[in-house]
PDB file of C-alpha atoms in Angstrom:
ATOM      1  CA  MET A  11      21.048  63.167 -10.393  1.00  0.00           C
ATOM      2  CA  SER A  12      24.654  63.865  -9.120  1.00  0.00           C
ATOM      3  CA  SER A  13      27.660  61.734 -10.432  1.00  0.00           C
ATOM      4  CA  ARG A  14      28.216  60.287  -7.164  1.00  0.00           C
ATOM      5  CA  ASN A  15      24.641  58.960  -6.995  1.00  0.00           C
ATOM      6  CA  LYS A  16      24.895  57.774 -10.554  1.00  0.00           C
ATOM      7  CA  LEU A  17      27.951  55.832  -9.783  1.00  0.00           C
ATOM      8  CA  THR A  18      26.500  54.150  -6.717  1.00  0.00           C
ATOM      9  CA  GLN A  19      23.284  53.103  -8.684  1.00  0.00           C
ATOM     10  CA  GLU A  20      25.588  51.507 -11.288  1.00  0.00           C
ATOM     11  CA  LEU A  21      27.698  49.779  -8.731  1.00  0.00           C
ATOM     12  CA  ILE A  22      24.338  48.302  -7.238  1.00  0.00           C
ATOM     13  CA  ASP A  23      22.820  47.186 -10.577  1.00  0.00           C
ATOM     14  CA  GLN A  24      26.387  45.557 -11.392  1.00  0.00           C
ATOM     15  CA  GLN A  25      26.320  43.659  -8.125  1.00  0.00           C
ATOM     16  CA  LEU A  26      22.789  42.441  -8.365  1.00  0.00           C
ATOM     17  CA  ASN A  27      23.597  40.742 -11.756  1.00  0.00           C
ATOM     18  CA  VAL A  28      26.741  39.143 -10.442  1.00  0.00           C
ATOM     19  CA  LYS A  29      26.424  35.286 -10.409  1.00  0.00           C
ATOM     20  CA  GLY A  30      27.928  35.111  -7.080  1.00  0.00           C
ATOM     21  CA  PHE A  31      24.593  36.151  -5.713  1.00  0.00           C
ATOM     22  CA  SER A  32      23.024  32.883  -6.838  1.00  0.00           C
ATOM     23  CA  SER A  33      22.944  30.299  -4.302  1.00  0.00           C
ATOM     24  CA  GLY A  34      24.066  27.634  -6.809  1.00  0.00           C
ATOM     25  CA  SER A  35      21.945  25.016  -5.241  1.00  0.00           C
ATOM     26  CA  GLY A  36      19.228  24.994  -7.888  1.00  0.00           C
ATOM     27  CA  PRO A  37      15.563  25.300  -7.378  1.00  0.00           C
ATOM     28  CA  ILE A  38      14.105  23.893  -4.024  1.00  0.00           C
ATOM     29  CA  SER A  39      11.858  20.906  -5.248  1.00  0.00           C
ATOM     30  CA  ARG A  40       9.774  20.854  -2.123  1.00  0.00           C
ATOM     31  CA  LEU A  41       9.608  22.080   1.606  1.00  0.00           C
ATOM     32  CA  SER A  42      10.560  19.682   4.103  1.00  0.00           C
ATOM     33  CA  ASP A  43       7.733  17.640   5.631  1.00  0.00           C
ATOM     34  CA  PRO A  44       6.257  18.395   8.925  1.00  0.00           C
ATOM     35  CA  ILE A  45       7.911  16.339  11.884  1.00  0.00           C
ATOM     36  CA  ALA A  46       4.485  15.902  13.858  1.00  0.00           C
ATOM     37  CA  ASP A  47       0.860  15.055  12.880  1.00  0.00           C
ATOM     38  CA  THR A  48      -0.294  18.038  10.686  1.00  0.00           C
ATOM     39  CA  PRO A  49      -3.578  18.785   8.906  1.00  0.00           C
ATOM     40  CA  MET A  50      -3.132  19.850   5.346  1.00  0.00           C
ATOM     41  CA  VAL A  51      -4.899  20.512   2.056  1.00  0.00           C
ATOM     42  CA  VAL A  52      -3.575  18.355  -0.879  1.00  0.00           C
ATOM     43  CA  THR A  53      -4.760  17.921  -4.540  1.00  0.00           C
ATOM     44  CA  LEU A  54      -5.477  14.786  -6.388  1.00  0.00           C
ATOM     45  CA  ASP A  55      -2.324  15.436  -8.384  1.00  0.00           C
ATOM     46  CA  GLN A  56      -0.155  15.430  -5.163  1.00  0.00           C
ATOM     47  CA  LEU A  57      -1.660  12.114  -3.837  1.00  0.00           C
ATOM     48  CA  ARG A  58      -1.064   8.578  -4.775  1.00  0.00           C
ATOM     49  CA  PRO A  59      -2.594   5.177  -3.506  1.00  0.00           C
ATOM     50  CA  TYR A  60      -0.227   3.080  -1.517  1.00  0.00           C
ATOM     51  CA  GLU A  61       1.102   0.631  -3.985  1.00  0.00           C
ATOM     52  CA  ASN A  62       1.353  -2.133  -1.639  1.00  0.00           C
ATOM     53  CA  ASN A  63      -2.261  -1.976  -0.441  1.00  0.00           C
ATOM     54  CA  PRO A  64      -3.226  -5.568   0.789  1.00  0.00           C
ATOM     55  CA  ARG A  65      -6.746  -5.219  -0.627  1.00  0.00           C
ATOM     56  CA  ARG A  66      -6.923  -6.369  -4.354  1.00  0.00           C
ATOM     57  CA  ALA A  67     -10.590  -7.139  -4.737  1.00  0.00           C
ATOM     58  CA  ARG A  68     -12.952  -4.373  -5.399  1.00  0.00           C
ATOM     59  CA  ASN A  69     -14.760  -3.053  -2.204  1.00  0.00           C
ATOM     60  CA  PRO A  70     -18.264  -4.646  -2.152  1.00  0.00           C
ATOM     61  CA  LEU A  71     -19.489  -1.328  -0.745  1.00  0.00           C
ATOM     62  CA  TYR A  72     -17.917   0.773  -3.436  1.00  0.00           C
ATOM     63  CA  ASP A  73     -21.081   2.035  -5.248  1.00  0.00           C
ATOM     64  CA  GLU A  74     -22.806   3.041  -1.953  1.00  0.00           C
ATOM     65  CA  LEU A  75     -19.735   4.649  -0.750  1.00  0.00           C
ATOM     66  CA  LYS A  76     -19.122   6.666  -4.088  1.00  0.00           C
ATOM     67  CA  GLU A  77     -22.652   7.924  -3.750  1.00  0.00           C
ATOM     68  CA  SER A  78     -22.205   9.085  -0.219  1.00  0.00           C
ATOM     69  CA  ILE A  79     -19.050  10.872  -0.973  1.00  0.00           C
ATOM     70  CA  ARG A  80     -20.720  12.520  -3.997  1.00  0.00           C
ATOM     71  CA  ALA A  81     -23.444  13.845  -1.680  1.00  0.00           C
ATOM     72  CA  ARG A  82     -21.593  14.668   1.416  1.00  0.00           C
ATOM     73  CA  GLY A  83     -18.030  14.771   0.652  1.00  0.00           C
ATOM     74  CA  LEU A  84     -15.453  12.894   2.847  1.00  0.00           C
ATOM     75  CA  ASP A  85     -16.650  12.492   6.467  1.00  0.00           C
ATOM     76  CA  GLN A  86     -13.155  11.851   7.636  1.00  0.00           C
ATOM     77  CA  ALA A  87      -9.643  13.159   6.473  1.00  0.00           C
ATOM     78  CA  PRO A  88      -7.611  10.458   5.178  1.00  0.00           C
ATOM     79  CA  PRO A  89      -4.283   9.881   6.853  1.00  0.00           C
ATOM     80  CA  ILE A  90      -1.381  10.531   4.414  1.00  0.00           C
ATOM     81  CA  THR A  91       2.436  10.327   4.677  1.00  0.00           C
ATOM     82  CA  ARG A  92       5.342  10.868   2.209  1.00  0.00           C
ATOM     83  CA  ARG A  93       8.561   8.664   1.856  1.00  0.00           C
ATOM     84  CA  PRO A  94      11.873  10.668   2.088  1.00  0.00           C
ATOM     85  CA  ASP A  95      12.922  12.489  -1.107  1.00  0.00           C
ATOM     86  CA  GLU A  96       9.650  11.430  -3.037  1.00  0.00           C
ATOM     87  CA  GLU A  97       7.281  14.193  -4.640  1.00  0.00           C
ATOM     88  CA  HIS A  98       3.997  12.711  -4.082  1.00  0.00           C
ATOM     89  CA  PHE A  99       2.118  11.847  -0.785  1.00  0.00           C
ATOM     90  CA  ILE A 100       0.578   8.441  -0.371  1.00  0.00           C
ATOM     91  CA  ILE A 101      -2.335   7.062   1.685  1.00  0.00           C
ATOM     92  CA  ARG A 102      -1.019   6.095   5.114  1.00  0.00           C
ATOM     93  CA  SER A 103      -3.511   3.628   6.169  1.00  0.00           C
ATOM     94  CA  GLY A 104      -6.779   2.491   4.633  1.00  0.00           C
ATOM     95  CA  GLY A 105      -8.419   5.152   2.178  1.00  0.00           C
ATOM     96  CA  ASN A 106      -7.213   3.793  -1.097  1.00  0.00           C
ATOM     97  CA  THR A 107     -10.840   3.019  -2.070  1.00  0.00           C
ATOM     98  CA  ARG A 108     -11.842   6.753  -1.106  1.00  0.00           C
ATOM     99  CA  LEU A 109      -9.074   8.062  -3.282  1.00  0.00           C
ATOM    100  CA  GLN A 110     -10.147   5.986  -6.143  1.00  0.00           C
ATOM    101  CA  ILE A 111     -13.567   7.371  -5.799  1.00  0.00           C
ATOM    102  CA  LEU A 112     -12.518  10.958  -5.584  1.00  0.00           C
ATOM    103  CA  ASN A 113     -10.535  10.685  -8.731  1.00  0.00           C
ATOM    104  CA  GLU A 114     -13.760   9.192 -10.512  1.00  0.00           C
ATOM    105  CA  LEU A 115     -15.747  12.008  -9.158  1.00  0.00           C
ATOM    106  CA  TRP A 116     -13.331  14.580 -10.005  1.00  0.00           C
ATOM    107  CA  ARG A 117     -13.197  13.237 -13.614  1.00  0.00           C
ATOM    108  CA  GLU A 118     -17.026  13.091 -13.864  1.00  0.00           C
ATOM    109  CA  THR A 119     -17.897  16.500 -12.328  1.00  0.00           C
ATOM    110  CA  LYS A 120     -14.776  18.762 -12.217  1.00  0.00           C
ATOM    111  CA  ASP A 121     -16.135  19.891  -8.759  1.00  0.00           C
ATOM    112  CA  GLU A 122     -13.308  21.361  -6.784  1.00  0.00           C
ATOM    113  CA  ARG A 123     -14.384  19.653  -3.534  1.00  0.00           C
ATOM    114  CA  PHE A 124     -13.228  16.230  -5.017  1.00  0.00           C
ATOM    115  CA  TYR A 125     -10.006  17.653  -6.112  1.00  0.00           C
ATOM    116  CA  LYS A 126      -8.755  19.484  -2.994  1.00  0.00           C
ATOM    117  CA  ILE A 127      -8.776  17.246   0.003  1.00  0.00           C
ATOM    118  CA  ASN A 128      -8.380  17.869   3.680  1.00  0.00           C
ATOM    119  CA  CYS A 129      -5.959  15.326   5.063  1.00  0.00           C
ATOM    120  CA  LEU A 130      -4.041  14.659   8.105  1.00  0.00           C
ATOM    121  CA  PHE A 131      -0.363  14.331   7.326  1.00  0.00           C
ATOM    122  CA  LYS A 132       1.613  11.850   9.468  1.00  0.00           C
ATOM    123  CA  PRO A 133       5.495  11.675   9.311  1.00  0.00           C
ATOM    124  CA  TRP A 134       6.920   8.772   7.465  1.00  0.00           C
ATOM    125  CA  GLU A 135       8.085   5.860   9.439  1.00  0.00           C
ATOM    126  CA  SER A 136       8.937   2.837   7.447  1.00  0.00           C
ATOM    127  CA  GLU A 137       7.693   0.401   4.722  1.00  0.00           C
ATOM    128  CA  ILE A 138       6.932  -2.031   7.568  1.00  0.00           C
ATOM    129  CA  ASN A 139       4.757   0.496   9.386  1.00  0.00           C
ATOM    130  CA  ALA A 140       2.954   1.611   6.305  1.00  0.00           C
ATOM    131  CA  LEU A 141       1.969  -2.060   5.317  1.00  0.00           C
ATOM    132  CA  ALA A 142       1.171  -2.841   8.771  1.00  0.00           C
ATOM    133  CA  GLY A 143      -1.130   0.181   9.058  1.00  0.00           C
ATOM    134  CA  HIS A 144      -3.063  -0.882   5.931  1.00  0.00           C
ATOM    135  CA  LEU A 145      -3.405  -4.381   6.827  1.00  0.00           C
ATOM    136  CA  SER A 146      -4.572  -3.397  10.328  1.00  0.00           C
ATOM    137  CA  GLU A 147      -7.145  -0.676   9.021  1.00  0.00           C
ATOM    138  CA  ASN A 148      -8.670  -3.216   6.441  1.00  0.00           C
ATOM    139  CA  GLU A 149      -8.790  -5.965   8.872  1.00  0.00           C
ATOM    140  CA  LEU A 150     -10.607  -3.665  11.201  1.00  0.00           C
ATOM    141  CA  HIS A 151     -13.494  -3.132   8.733  1.00  0.00           C
ATOM    142  CA  GLY A 152     -13.460  -6.829   7.757  1.00  0.00           C
ATOM    143  CA  GLN A 153     -12.595  -5.903   4.178  1.00  0.00           C
ATOM    144  CA  LEU A 154      -9.750  -8.444   3.228  1.00  0.00           C
ATOM    145  CA  SER A 155     -10.116 -11.839   1.802  1.00  0.00           C
ATOM    146  CA  PHE A 156      -7.916 -14.723   3.082  1.00  0.00           C
ATOM    147  CA  ILE A 157      -5.478 -14.367   0.130  1.00  0.00           C
ATOM    148  CA  ASP A 158      -5.258 -10.557   0.616  1.00  0.00           C
ATOM    149  CA  LYS A 159      -4.307 -11.182   4.189  1.00  0.00           C
ATOM    150  CA  ALA A 160      -2.031 -13.911   3.287  1.00  0.00           C
ATOM    151  CA  LEU A 161      -0.169 -11.827   0.589  1.00  0.00           C
ATOM    152  CA  GLY A 162       0.105  -8.991   3.073  1.00  0.00           C
ATOM    153  CA  VAL A 163       1.624 -11.333   5.851  1.00  0.00           C
ATOM    154  CA  ALA A 164       3.934 -12.750   3.217  1.00  0.00           C
ATOM    155  CA  LYS A 165       5.016  -9.267   2.218  1.00  0.00           C
ATOM    156  CA  MET A 166       5.575  -8.372   5.881  1.00  0.00           C
ATOM    157  CA  LYS A 167       7.703 -11.441   6.200  1.00  0.00           C
ATOM    158  CA  GLU A 168       9.889 -10.350   3.275  1.00  0.00           C
ATOM    159  CA  LEU A 169      10.384  -6.961   4.802  1.00  0.00           C
ATOM    160  CA  TYR A 170      11.213  -8.103   8.140  1.00  0.00           C
ATOM    161  CA  GLU A 171      13.853 -10.579   6.793  1.00  0.00           C
ATOM    162  CA  ALA A 172      15.309  -7.967   4.659  1.00  0.00           C
ATOM    163  CA  GLU A 173      15.602  -5.605   7.665  1.00  0.00           C
ATOM    164  CA  SER A 174      17.248  -8.470   9.922  1.00  0.00           C
ATOM    165  CA  GLY A 175      19.219 -10.296   7.276  1.00  0.00           C
ATOM    166  CA  GLU A 176      17.866 -13.593   8.581  1.00  0.00           C
ATOM    167  CA  SER A 177      15.007 -16.015   8.057  1.00  0.00           C
ATOM    168  CA  LEU A 178      12.032 -15.714  10.434  1.00  0.00           C
ATOM    169  CA  SER A 179      10.420 -18.754  12.164  1.00  0.00           C
ATOM    170  CA  LEU A 180       6.713 -18.849  12.487  1.00  0.00           C
ATOM    171  CA  ARG A 181       7.068 -17.947  16.132  1.00  0.00           C
ATOM    172  CA  LYS A 182       9.338 -14.990  15.534  1.00  0.00           C
ATOM    173  CA  LEU A 183       7.087 -13.677  12.685  1.00  0.00           C
ATOM    174  CA  ALA A 184       3.975 -13.767  14.834  1.00  0.00           C
ATOM    175  CA  GLU A 185       5.857 -11.801  17.606  1.00  0.00           C
ATOM    176  CA  ARG A 186       6.942  -9.150  15.033  1.00  0.00           C
ATOM    177  CA  LEU A 187       3.471  -8.792  13.647  1.00  0.00           C
ATOM    178  CA  LYS A 188       1.966  -8.488  16.964  1.00  0.00           C
ATOM    179  CA  ALA A 189       4.329  -5.787  17.993  1.00  0.00           C
ATOM    180  CA  ASP A 190       3.489  -3.968  14.845  1.00  0.00           C
ATOM    181  CA  GLY A 191      -0.309  -4.142  15.491  1.00  0.00           C
ATOM    182  CA  PHE A 192      -1.397  -7.002  13.446  1.00  0.00           C
ATOM    183  CA  PRO A 193      -1.586 -10.100  15.636  1.00  0.00           C
ATOM    184  CA  VAL A 194      -1.948 -13.495  13.901  1.00  0.00           C
ATOM    185  CA  ALA A 195      -2.027 -17.012  15.420  1.00  0.00           C
ATOM    186  CA  ILE A 196       0.867 -19.253  14.425  1.00  0.00           C
ATOM    187  CA  SER A 197      -1.493 -21.773  13.136  1.00  0.00           C
ATOM    188  CA  LEU A 198      -3.139 -19.368  10.681  1.00  0.00           C
ATOM    189  CA  LEU A 199       0.340 -17.903   9.830  1.00  0.00           C
ATOM    190  CA  SER A 200       1.267 -21.409   8.610  1.00  0.00           C
ATOM    191  CA  HIS A 201      -1.572 -21.781   6.399  1.00  0.00           C
ATOM    192  CA  MET A 202      -1.329 -18.353   5.066  1.00  0.00           C
ATOM    193  CA  LEU A 203       2.083 -18.813   3.881  1.00  0.00           C
ATOM    194  CA  GLU A 204       1.301 -22.288   2.496  1.00  0.00           C
ATOM    195  CA  CYS A 205      -1.582 -20.782   0.577  1.00  0.00           C
ATOM    196  CA  VAL A 206       0.641 -18.229  -0.974  1.00  0.00           C
ATOM    197  CA  ASN A 207       3.301 -20.794  -1.862  1.00  0.00           C
ATOM    198  CA  SER A 208       1.234 -23.893  -2.808  1.00  0.00           C
ATOM    199  CA  LEU A 209      -2.284 -22.648  -3.938  1.00  0.00           C
ATOM    200  CA  LEU A 210      -1.846 -19.268  -5.381  1.00  0.00           C
ATOM    201  CA  PRO A 211       0.412 -20.429  -8.415  1.00  0.00           C
ATOM    202  CA  ALA A 212      -2.368 -22.956  -9.197  1.00  0.00           C
ATOM    203  CA  LEU A 213      -5.652 -21.127  -8.160  1.00  0.00           C
ATOM    204  CA  PRO A 214      -5.115 -17.442  -8.609  1.00  0.00           C
ATOM    205  CA  ASN A 215      -8.766 -16.604 -10.001  1.00  0.00           C
ATOM    206  CA  THR A 216     -10.453 -18.880  -7.346  1.00  0.00           C
ATOM    207  CA  LEU A 217      -8.526 -17.247  -4.448  1.00  0.00           C
ATOM    208  CA  MET A 218      -8.954 -13.694  -5.702  1.00  0.00           C
ATOM    209  CA  GLN A 219     -12.808 -14.380  -5.960  1.00  0.00           C
ATOM    210  CA  GLY A 220     -12.758 -15.072  -2.109  1.00  0.00           C
ATOM    211  CA  LEU A 221     -12.181 -18.747  -1.505  1.00  0.00           C
ATOM    212  CA  GLY A 222     -12.651 -19.101   2.268  1.00  0.00           C
ATOM    213  CA  ARG A 223     -10.323 -20.412   4.881  1.00  0.00           C
ATOM    214  CA  PRO A 224     -12.140 -23.825   5.505  1.00  0.00           C
ATOM    215  CA  SER A 225     -11.578 -24.749   1.729  1.00  0.00           C
ATOM    216  CA  ILE A 226      -8.035 -23.562   1.730  1.00  0.00           C
ATOM    217  CA  SER A 227      -7.312 -25.389   4.862  1.00  0.00           C
ATOM    218  CA  SER A 228      -8.833 -28.660   3.262  1.00  0.00           C
ATOM    219  CA  LEU A 229      -6.578 -28.088   0.034  1.00  0.00           C
ATOM    220  CA  ILE A 230      -3.577 -27.624   2.176  1.00  0.00           C
ATOM    221  CA  VAL A 231      -4.173 -30.882   3.994  1.00  0.00           C
ATOM    222  CA  LEU A 232      -4.891 -32.644   0.674  1.00  0.00           C
ATOM    223  CA  LYS A 233      -1.613 -31.345  -0.810  1.00  0.00           C
ATOM    224  CA  ASN A 234       0.531 -32.413   2.147  1.00  0.00           C
ATOM    225  CA  THR A 235      -1.018 -35.974   2.343  1.00  0.00           C
ATOM    226  CA  LEU A 236      -0.538 -36.434  -1.411  1.00  0.00           C
ATOM    227  CA  THR A 237       3.081 -35.116  -1.245  1.00  0.00           C
ATOM    228  CA  LYS A 238       3.890 -37.991   1.233  1.00  0.00           C
ATOM    229  CA  VAL A 239       2.164 -40.747  -0.839  1.00  0.00           C
ATOM    230  CA  TRP A 240       3.680 -39.415  -4.114  1.00  0.00           C
ATOM    231  CA  ALA A 241       7.280 -39.566  -2.297  1.00  0.00           C
ATOM    232  CA  LYS A 242       7.051 -43.162  -1.740  1.00  0.00           C
ATOM    233  CA  TYR A 243       6.362 -44.114  -5.353  1.00  0.00           C
ATOM    234  CA  ASP A 244       8.037 -41.431  -7.456  1.00  0.00           C
ATOM    235  CA  SER A 245      11.138 -39.578  -7.000  1.00  0.00           C
ATOM    236  CA  SER A 246      10.149 -36.482  -9.097  1.00  0.00           C
ATOM    237  CA  ASP A 247       8.769 -33.233  -7.556  1.00  0.00           C
ATOM    238  CA  PHE A 248       5.227 -33.606  -6.739  1.00  0.00           C
ATOM    239  CA  PHE A 249       4.530 -29.852  -6.932  1.00  0.00           C
ATOM    240  CA  ASP A 250       4.726 -29.364 -10.566  1.00  0.00           C
ATOM    241  CA  PHE A 251       2.070 -32.207 -11.068  1.00  0.00           C
ATOM    242  CA  TRP A 252      -0.070 -30.472  -8.245  1.00  0.00           C
ATOM    243  CA  VAL A 253      -0.018 -27.191  -9.918  1.00  0.00           C
ATOM    244  CA  MET A 254      -0.745 -28.712 -13.202  1.00  0.00           C
ATOM    245  CA  VAL A 255      -3.933 -30.652 -12.014  1.00  0.00           C
ATOM    246  CA  LEU A 256      -5.142 -27.886  -9.804  1.00  0.00           C
ATOM    247  CA  SER A 257      -4.791 -25.157 -12.579  1.00  0.00           C
ATOM    248  CA  SER A 258      -7.322 -26.999 -14.868  1.00  0.00           C
ATOM    249  CA  LEU A 259      -9.931 -26.236 -11.929  1.00  0.00           C
ATOM    250  CA  ASP A 260      -9.199 -22.632 -11.480  1.00  0.00           C
ATOM    251  CA  ASN A 261     -12.604 -21.333 -12.782  1.00  0.00           C
ATOM    252  CA  GLY A 262     -13.420 -19.175  -9.729  1.00  0.00           C
ATOM    253  CA  VAL A 263     -15.656 -20.007  -6.830  1.00  0.00           C
TER     254      VAL A 263
END
């Protein structure tokens, strides 16, 4: 090798080792998410359930659905999304039960078809959009108890009010819910919010086990009537007494 070629090679080696060639930006944590609906394959390690999923009770068809997925796999790709700057994908609307089943089947079988999942990615919109999607999807399949829907509506109200900075009337709440694809009558909204505020603190077990709307409506009417009677004879708050008495009856339905 000539001295000139040797010098050139030494210069190249030196320049390649200069720190200035480094971007200085550190490793890229992940690529940007697609800006349009995109099919993709994700693993169970990359996917999380939606933590504000309105369904709290176990799906009554859980065992049948599990055996179907064991035999056939997923018939439909679950829609997924991802919040900005978060590492994991989440279920976008519905599908949390299926994700739980896939995790169980993967632990039981170590079969790769339960670990790698074909999904449909949809760009993130907002927390309101995500919760509305789960409410609508579960309602479509008739899978939500009254208290599940009531808690979902109460959470939607909280998100709306945080966004607007003002309290929403029942009429305004009904309008927002309808615009986001989850229409609820004003009279039903009133009972839902009253259920969360007045019955849930006293009857969590009974409500979570599926107490229906007729019984809930009767309890709300009773509570409102007793509150008026109490106010005529006692200046203390009736609510504490109401919760104490009702809690003693909270043995489920």
